[in-house]
Amino acid sequence: MLAAKTKTNNNTTPEQNTLYGILFIIGICHMLNDSIQAIIPAMFPILEKSMGLTFTQLGLISFALQVVSSVMQPVVGWYTDKKSMPYALPVGLTFTFFGVIGLSFAPTFTTIILSVLCIGIGSAVFHPEGSRVAYMAAGSRRGLAQSIYQVGGNSGQALAPVITALILVPLGQFGAIWFSLVAALAVGLLFYIARWYSQTLQKTVLIKKSKKSSTTSTQNSKAIKIALLMIVFIVFARSWYMSSMTNFYSFYIIEKYQYSISQSQVYIFIFLATGALGTFFGGPLADKFGKRNVILLSLLGSAPLAILLPFVGPYVAYGLVAVIGFILLSSFSVTVVYAQELLPGKIGTMSGLIVGLAFGMGAIGSIAIGSLADAIGLTSTIITMGFLPVLGILAFLLPSDKKLNEWNQI
C-alpha cells in the first residue's frame, strides 16, 4: 500500500502515484455489479412474453431498480463523506446477492419488484464508495482513474444482450440464478478492496478544504449552482436517451426489421460495448483537452447520428449505434470528475449525486418512455428520443477547466 505526503485541499486522499492494481480491481467489481443490474432490462422481452407485462410495467421494474439507487446514492455519499465505512462495499453487494436469487424464483410482478429493490440497494451503496476508491487511487490522473472505474460498469452493462442471447433465452427467468455466483465473486473482491481502503485511512490524514479554498467556493457559490444545474440537464439528456436505447430499442428492431430477440440484442451489445470504449477514452481525453470540451462534444457530436438512426436500414444501424455509443458515453466518467472538482470537499456526495442522478433520470425515463410508447407508438417514441442529445449545447454554460482550477487553487 502506498502512503504519501499529505498535500491537497481535498478531503479524500493525498498526492500519490496512480494505483493501477486497485483501480483494475474496483473496475472489475463495477463490471460484476453492473452486469447483475443488466440482467433486469435484458429480461424484459422474456418477462413480456411469459407474464404478459405491458411497456409501462416493464418501465416500473426499471424504475424500482433505478430510483432506489438514485435516492440512496447521494445519501450514502454524504454520510461516508462524514464517516468512512470501507466495509459498506461488500455488505452492499450482499443485498445484491439475495436480490438475484429472489429474481430468479419470483413468481409474480410484485416479487420481481421486491427483488430488484434489493439489487438497487446494493448498487446505491457500491457506486459512491466505488467512485471514492477510484479517487483515492487516482493520484494526479483523475480522469483516467474514473474512466477505468466507469468502463468496468459500462462493460457490465454491455453484457446484457449477451446474457439474454446465451443464458436468458434458453433458460428463461431461472437463468438469472447463475448471477448469484457473480455477486458472490464481487463480494469476495470487495472485501480485499475494503481492507486496502481501511488500511489507507489509518495511514492517511484526510484533510478538509483549506479556509482559503472554502472562501473561494463561497464567493463563487452562484456560479457553482448554475454549473450543477447545467450538469443535471446534461445528465438528463444522456440518461433518457440511454434508457430509450437499452430498454426499448430492441423492441423497435424486432418491430421494424422483423428480427428475433437474439438478433435485436446484437444492436444493444454494440451500443453498450462501444460506449464502454468511449467511457475509457473519455477520461484520458479530458485530462488532456479539458473536461468541459469532452462533455460538450460527446452530446453534440452524437446528436445528428441519434436523429438519423430511426430512418436507416438494419446494416447501417449497426455502424450508427456503434459510433453513437462511443461518442455519447465518452462523457460519463468525465461528468463525475467535473462535479467532484466543482465541490472538491464532497467527493462521495458528488459521486453519489451524479451517478445516482443518472440512475434516477433513467428510472423516470423508463416509465415516461414506456408510457409514451404505449400512447403514440414505438416508432414515434424512438424518433422523438433521438433529439435529446441536442441539449448538450448547455455545456457551453459550464465554467472552463481553467476556471475550476482557479476556484480550487489547483
Short mmCIF file of N, CA and C in Angstrom, two decimals, residues 120-197:
data_model
loop_
_atom_site.label_atom_id
_atom_site.label_comp_id
_atom_site.label_asym_id
_atom_site.label_seq_id
_atom_site.Cartn_x
_atom_site.Cartn_y
_atom_site.Cartn_z
N GLY A 120 -31.11 -2.83 -6.16
CA GLY A 120 -30.94 -1.38 -6.16
C GLY A 120 -30.22 -0.89 -4.92
N ILE A 121 -30.51 -1.48 -3.77
CA ILE A 121 -29.81 -1.10 -2.53
C ILE A 121 -28.32 -1.39 -2.65
N GLY A 122 -27.98 -2.57 -3.17
CA GLY A 122 -26.57 -2.91 -3.36
C GLY A 122 -25.88 -1.93 -4.27
N SER A 123 -26.55 -1.54 -5.35
CA SER A 123 -25.98 -0.58 -6.28
C SER A 123 -25.80 0.79 -5.64
N ALA A 124 -26.78 1.20 -4.82
CA ALA A 124 -26.71 2.50 -4.16
C ALA A 124 -25.52 2.62 -3.24
N VAL A 125 -25.17 1.54 -2.58
CA VAL A 125 -24.01 1.54 -1.69
C VAL A 125 -22.72 1.46 -2.49
N PHE A 126 -22.71 0.63 -3.53
CA PHE A 126 -21.47 0.39 -4.27
C PHE A 126 -20.97 1.62 -5.03
N HIS A 127 -21.85 2.30 -5.75
CA HIS A 127 -21.38 3.32 -6.69
C HIS A 127 -20.65 4.51 -6.06
N PRO A 128 -21.20 5.19 -5.04
CA PRO A 128 -20.42 6.30 -4.48
C PRO A 128 -19.14 5.86 -3.79
N GLU A 129 -19.18 4.70 -3.11
CA GLU A 129 -17.98 4.22 -2.44
C GLU A 129 -16.95 3.70 -3.44
N GLY A 130 -17.42 3.06 -4.51
CA GLY A 130 -16.50 2.62 -5.56
C GLY A 130 -15.83 3.80 -6.23
N SER A 131 -16.60 4.86 -6.47
CA SER A 131 -16.03 6.07 -7.07
C SER A 131 -15.02 6.72 -6.13
N ARG A 132 -15.28 6.66 -4.83
CA ARG A 132 -14.33 7.21 -3.86
C ARG A 132 -13.02 6.42 -3.87
N VAL A 133 -13.12 5.10 -3.97
CA VAL A 133 -11.92 4.26 -4.06
C VAL A 133 -11.11 4.65 -5.29
N ALA A 134 -11.79 4.86 -6.43
CA ALA A 134 -11.10 5.27 -7.65
C ALA A 134 -10.41 6.61 -7.45
N TYR A 135 -11.06 7.53 -6.76
CA TYR A 135 -10.48 8.85 -6.50
C TYR A 135 -9.25 8.72 -5.59
N MET A 136 -9.37 7.88 -4.57
CA MET A 136 -8.24 7.68 -3.64
C MET A 136 -7.03 7.07 -4.34
N ALA A 137 -7.27 6.21 -5.32
CA ALA A 137 -6.17 5.53 -6.01
C ALA A 137 -5.68 6.27 -7.25
N ALA A 138 -6.29 7.43 -7.54
CA ALA A 138 -6.05 8.10 -8.82
C ALA A 138 -4.71 8.81 -8.91
N GLY A 139 -4.18 9.29 -7.78
CA GLY A 139 -3.03 10.17 -7.87
C GLY A 139 -3.41 11.45 -8.60
N SER A 140 -2.62 11.83 -9.59
CA SER A 140 -2.91 13.05 -10.35
C SER A 140 -3.73 12.78 -11.60
N ARG A 141 -4.04 11.51 -11.90
CA ARG A 141 -4.74 11.17 -13.14
C ARG A 141 -6.21 10.82 -12.85
N ARG A 142 -6.95 11.83 -12.46
CA ARG A 142 -8.33 11.61 -12.03
C ARG A 142 -9.24 11.18 -13.17
N GLY A 143 -9.06 11.79 -14.33
CA GLY A 143 -9.88 11.40 -15.46
C GLY A 143 -9.67 9.95 -15.86
N LEU A 144 -8.42 9.55 -15.95
CA LEU A 144 -8.10 8.17 -16.30
C LEU A 144 -8.62 7.20 -15.24
N ALA A 145 -8.41 7.53 -13.96
CA ALA A 145 -8.85 6.65 -12.88
C ALA A 145 -10.35 6.46 -12.90
N GLN A 146 -11.09 7.54 -13.07
CA GLN A 146 -12.54 7.43 -13.11
C GLN A 146 -12.99 6.66 -14.35
N SER A 147 -12.25 6.78 -15.44
CA SER A 147 -12.58 6.04 -16.66
C SER A 147 -12.38 4.54 -16.45
N ILE A 148 -11.28 4.16 -15.80
CA ILE A 148 -11.04 2.74 -15.53
C ILE A 148 -12.18 2.18 -14.68
N TYR A 149 -12.57 2.95 -13.68
CA TYR A 149 -13.68 2.52 -12.81
C TYR A 149 -14.99 2.44 -13.59
N GLN A 150 -15.32 3.49 -14.34
CA GLN A 150 -16.60 3.54 -15.02
C GLN A 150 -16.68 2.57 -16.20
N VAL A 151 -15.55 2.33 -16.87
CA VAL A 151 -15.59 1.42 -18.01
C VAL A 151 -15.92 0.00 -17.55
N GLY A 152 -15.57 -0.31 -16.31
CA GLY A 152 -15.99 -1.59 -15.77
C GLY A 152 -17.49 -1.70 -15.72
N GLY A 153 -18.15 -0.63 -15.24
CA GLY A 153 -19.60 -0.62 -15.19
C GLY A 153 -20.24 -0.69 -16.56
N ASN A 154 -19.71 0.08 -17.49
CA ASN A 154 -20.27 0.07 -18.84
C ASN A 154 -20.05 -1.27 -19.53
N SER A 155 -18.92 -1.91 -19.23
CA SER A 155 -18.69 -3.25 -19.78
C SER A 155 -19.70 -4.25 -19.23
N GLY A 156 -20.01 -4.11 -17.95
CA GLY A 156 -21.03 -4.96 -17.36
C GLY A 156 -22.39 -4.76 -18.00
N GLN A 157 -22.73 -3.50 -18.27
CA GLN A 157 -23.99 -3.21 -18.94
C GLN A 157 -24.01 -3.77 -20.36
N ALA A 158 -22.86 -3.73 -21.01
CA ALA A 158 -22.78 -4.23 -22.39
C ALA A 158 -23.00 -5.73 -22.46
N LEU A 159 -22.84 -6.42 -21.35
CA LEU A 159 -23.05 -7.86 -21.33
C LEU A 159 -24.53 -8.24 -21.39
N ALA A 160 -25.42 -7.28 -21.18
CA ALA A 160 -26.86 -7.58 -21.13
C ALA A 160 -27.36 -8.35 -22.34
N PRO A 161 -27.08 -7.88 -23.58
CA PRO A 161 -27.58 -8.64 -24.72
C PRO A 161 -26.95 -10.01 -24.87
N VAL A 162 -25.69 -10.14 -24.47
CA VAL A 162 -25.04 -11.46 -24.50
C VAL A 162 -25.71 -12.38 -23.49
N ILE A 163 -25.99 -11.82 -22.30
CA ILE A 163 -26.70 -12.58 -21.27
C ILE A 163 -28.04 -13.06 -21.79
N THR A 164 -28.76 -12.17 -22.46
CA THR A 164 -30.07 -12.52 -23.00
C THR A 164 -29.98 -13.66 -24.00
N ALA A 165 -29.04 -13.51 -24.95
CA ALA A 165 -28.94 -14.48 -26.04
C ALA A 165 -28.43 -15.84 -25.56
N LEU A 166 -27.45 -15.86 -24.67
CA LEU A 166 -26.79 -17.11 -24.29
C LEU A 166 -27.38 -17.77 -23.05
N ILE A 167 -27.98 -16.99 -22.17
CA ILE A 167 -28.45 -17.55 -20.91
C ILE A 167 -29.96 -17.43 -20.74
N LEU A 168 -30.49 -16.21 -20.86
CA LEU A 168 -31.89 -16.00 -20.53
C LEU A 168 -32.85 -16.54 -21.58
N VAL A 169 -32.49 -16.46 -22.87
CA VAL A 169 -33.37 -17.01 -23.90
C VAL A 169 -33.52 -18.52 -23.75
N PRO A 170 -32.41 -19.29 -23.63
CA PRO A 170 -32.59 -20.74 -23.47
C PRO A 170 -33.09 -21.17 -22.09
N LEU A 171 -32.70 -20.45 -21.02
CA LEU A 171 -33.04 -20.88 -19.66
C LEU A 171 -34.22 -20.14 -19.06
N GLY A 172 -34.58 -18.99 -19.64
CA GLY A 172 -35.69 -18.22 -19.11
C GLY A 172 -35.32 -17.48 -17.84
N GLN A 173 -36.32 -17.11 -17.08
CA GLN A 173 -36.13 -16.32 -15.86
C GLN A 173 -35.19 -17.01 -14.87
N PHE A 174 -35.28 -18.32 -14.76
CA PHE A 174 -34.45 -19.04 -13.79
C PHE A 174 -32.96 -18.93 -14.11
N GLY A 175 -32.63 -18.61 -15.36
CA GLY A 175 -31.23 -18.45 -15.72
C GLY A 175 -30.52 -17.38 -14.92
N ALA A 176 -31.29 -16.44 -14.34
CA ALA A 176 -30.68 -15.38 -13.53
C ALA A 176 -29.97 -15.92 -12.30
N ILE A 177 -30.28 -17.16 -11.90
CA ILE A 177 -29.67 -17.74 -10.71
C ILE A 177 -28.16 -17.83 -10.83
N TRP A 178 -27.65 -17.95 -12.07
CA TRP A 178 -26.21 -18.04 -12.26
C TRP A 178 -25.49 -16.78 -11.79
N PHE A 179 -26.22 -15.68 -11.73
CA PHE A 179 -25.58 -14.43 -11.34
C PHE A 179 -25.43 -14.28 -9.84
N SER A 180 -25.96 -15.24 -9.09
CA SER A 180 -25.65 -15.28 -7.67
C SER A 180 -24.16 -15.59 -7.48
N LEU A 181 -23.59 -16.37 -8.40
CA LEU A 181 -22.15 -16.65 -8.35
C LEU A 181 -21.34 -15.40 -8.66
N VAL A 182 -21.83 -14.60 -9.60
CA VAL A 182 -21.18 -13.33 -9.93
C VAL A 182 -21.19 -12.41 -8.72
N ALA A 183 -22.33 -12.34 -8.04
CA ALA A 183 -22.44 -11.50 -6.85
C ALA A 183 -21.50 -11.97 -5.75
N ALA A 184 -21.40 -13.29 -5.58
CA ALA A 184 -20.51 -13.84 -4.55
C ALA A 184 -19.05 -13.49 -4.85
N LEU A 185 -18.65 -13.56 -6.12
CA LEU A 185 -17.29 -13.19 -6.51
C LEU A 185 -17.03 -11.71 -6.21
N ALA A 186 -18.00 -10.87 -6.53
CA ALA A 186 -17.85 -9.43 -6.27
C ALA A 186 -17.69 -9.15 -4.78
N VAL A 187 -18.46 -9.84 -3.95
CA VAL A 187 -18.35 -9.67 -2.50
C VAL A 187 -16.94 -10.01 -2.03
N GLY A 188 -16.38 -11.11 -2.54
CA GLY A 188 -15.03 -11.50 -2.16
C GLY A 188 -13.99 -10.47 -2.54
N LEU A 189 -14.06 -9.96 -3.77
CA LEU A 189 -13.11 -8.94 -4.21
C LEU A 189 -13.25 -7.65 -3.41
N LEU A 190 -14.48 -7.32 -3.05
CA LEU A 190 -14.72 -6.08 -2.32
C LEU A 190 -14.22 -6.16 -0.87
N PHE A 191 -14.14 -7.36 -0.32
CA PHE A 191 -13.51 -7.49 0.99
C PHE A 191 -12.04 -7.11 0.90
N TYR A 192 -11.38 -7.49 -0.21
CA TYR A 192 -9.97 -7.11 -0.41
C TYR A 192 -9.85 -5.59 -0.54
N ILE A 193 -10.73 -4.99 -1.35
CA ILE A 193 -10.73 -3.53 -1.53
C ILE A 193 -10.99 -2.83 -0.20
N ALA A 194 -11.96 -3.34 0.56
CA ALA A 194 -12.32 -2.73 1.84
C ALA A 194 -11.14 -2.76 2.81
N ARG A 195 -10.38 -3.84 2.78
CA ARG A 195 -9.20 -3.96 3.65
C ARG A 195 -8.16 -2.91 3.26
N TRP A 196 -7.91 -2.75 1.94
CA TRP A 196 -6.98 -1.71 1.49
C TRP A 196 -7.49 -0.32 1.86
N TYR A 197 -8.75 -0.09 1.63
CA TYR A 197 -9.40 1.18 1.95
C TYR A 197 -9.19 1.51 3.43
#
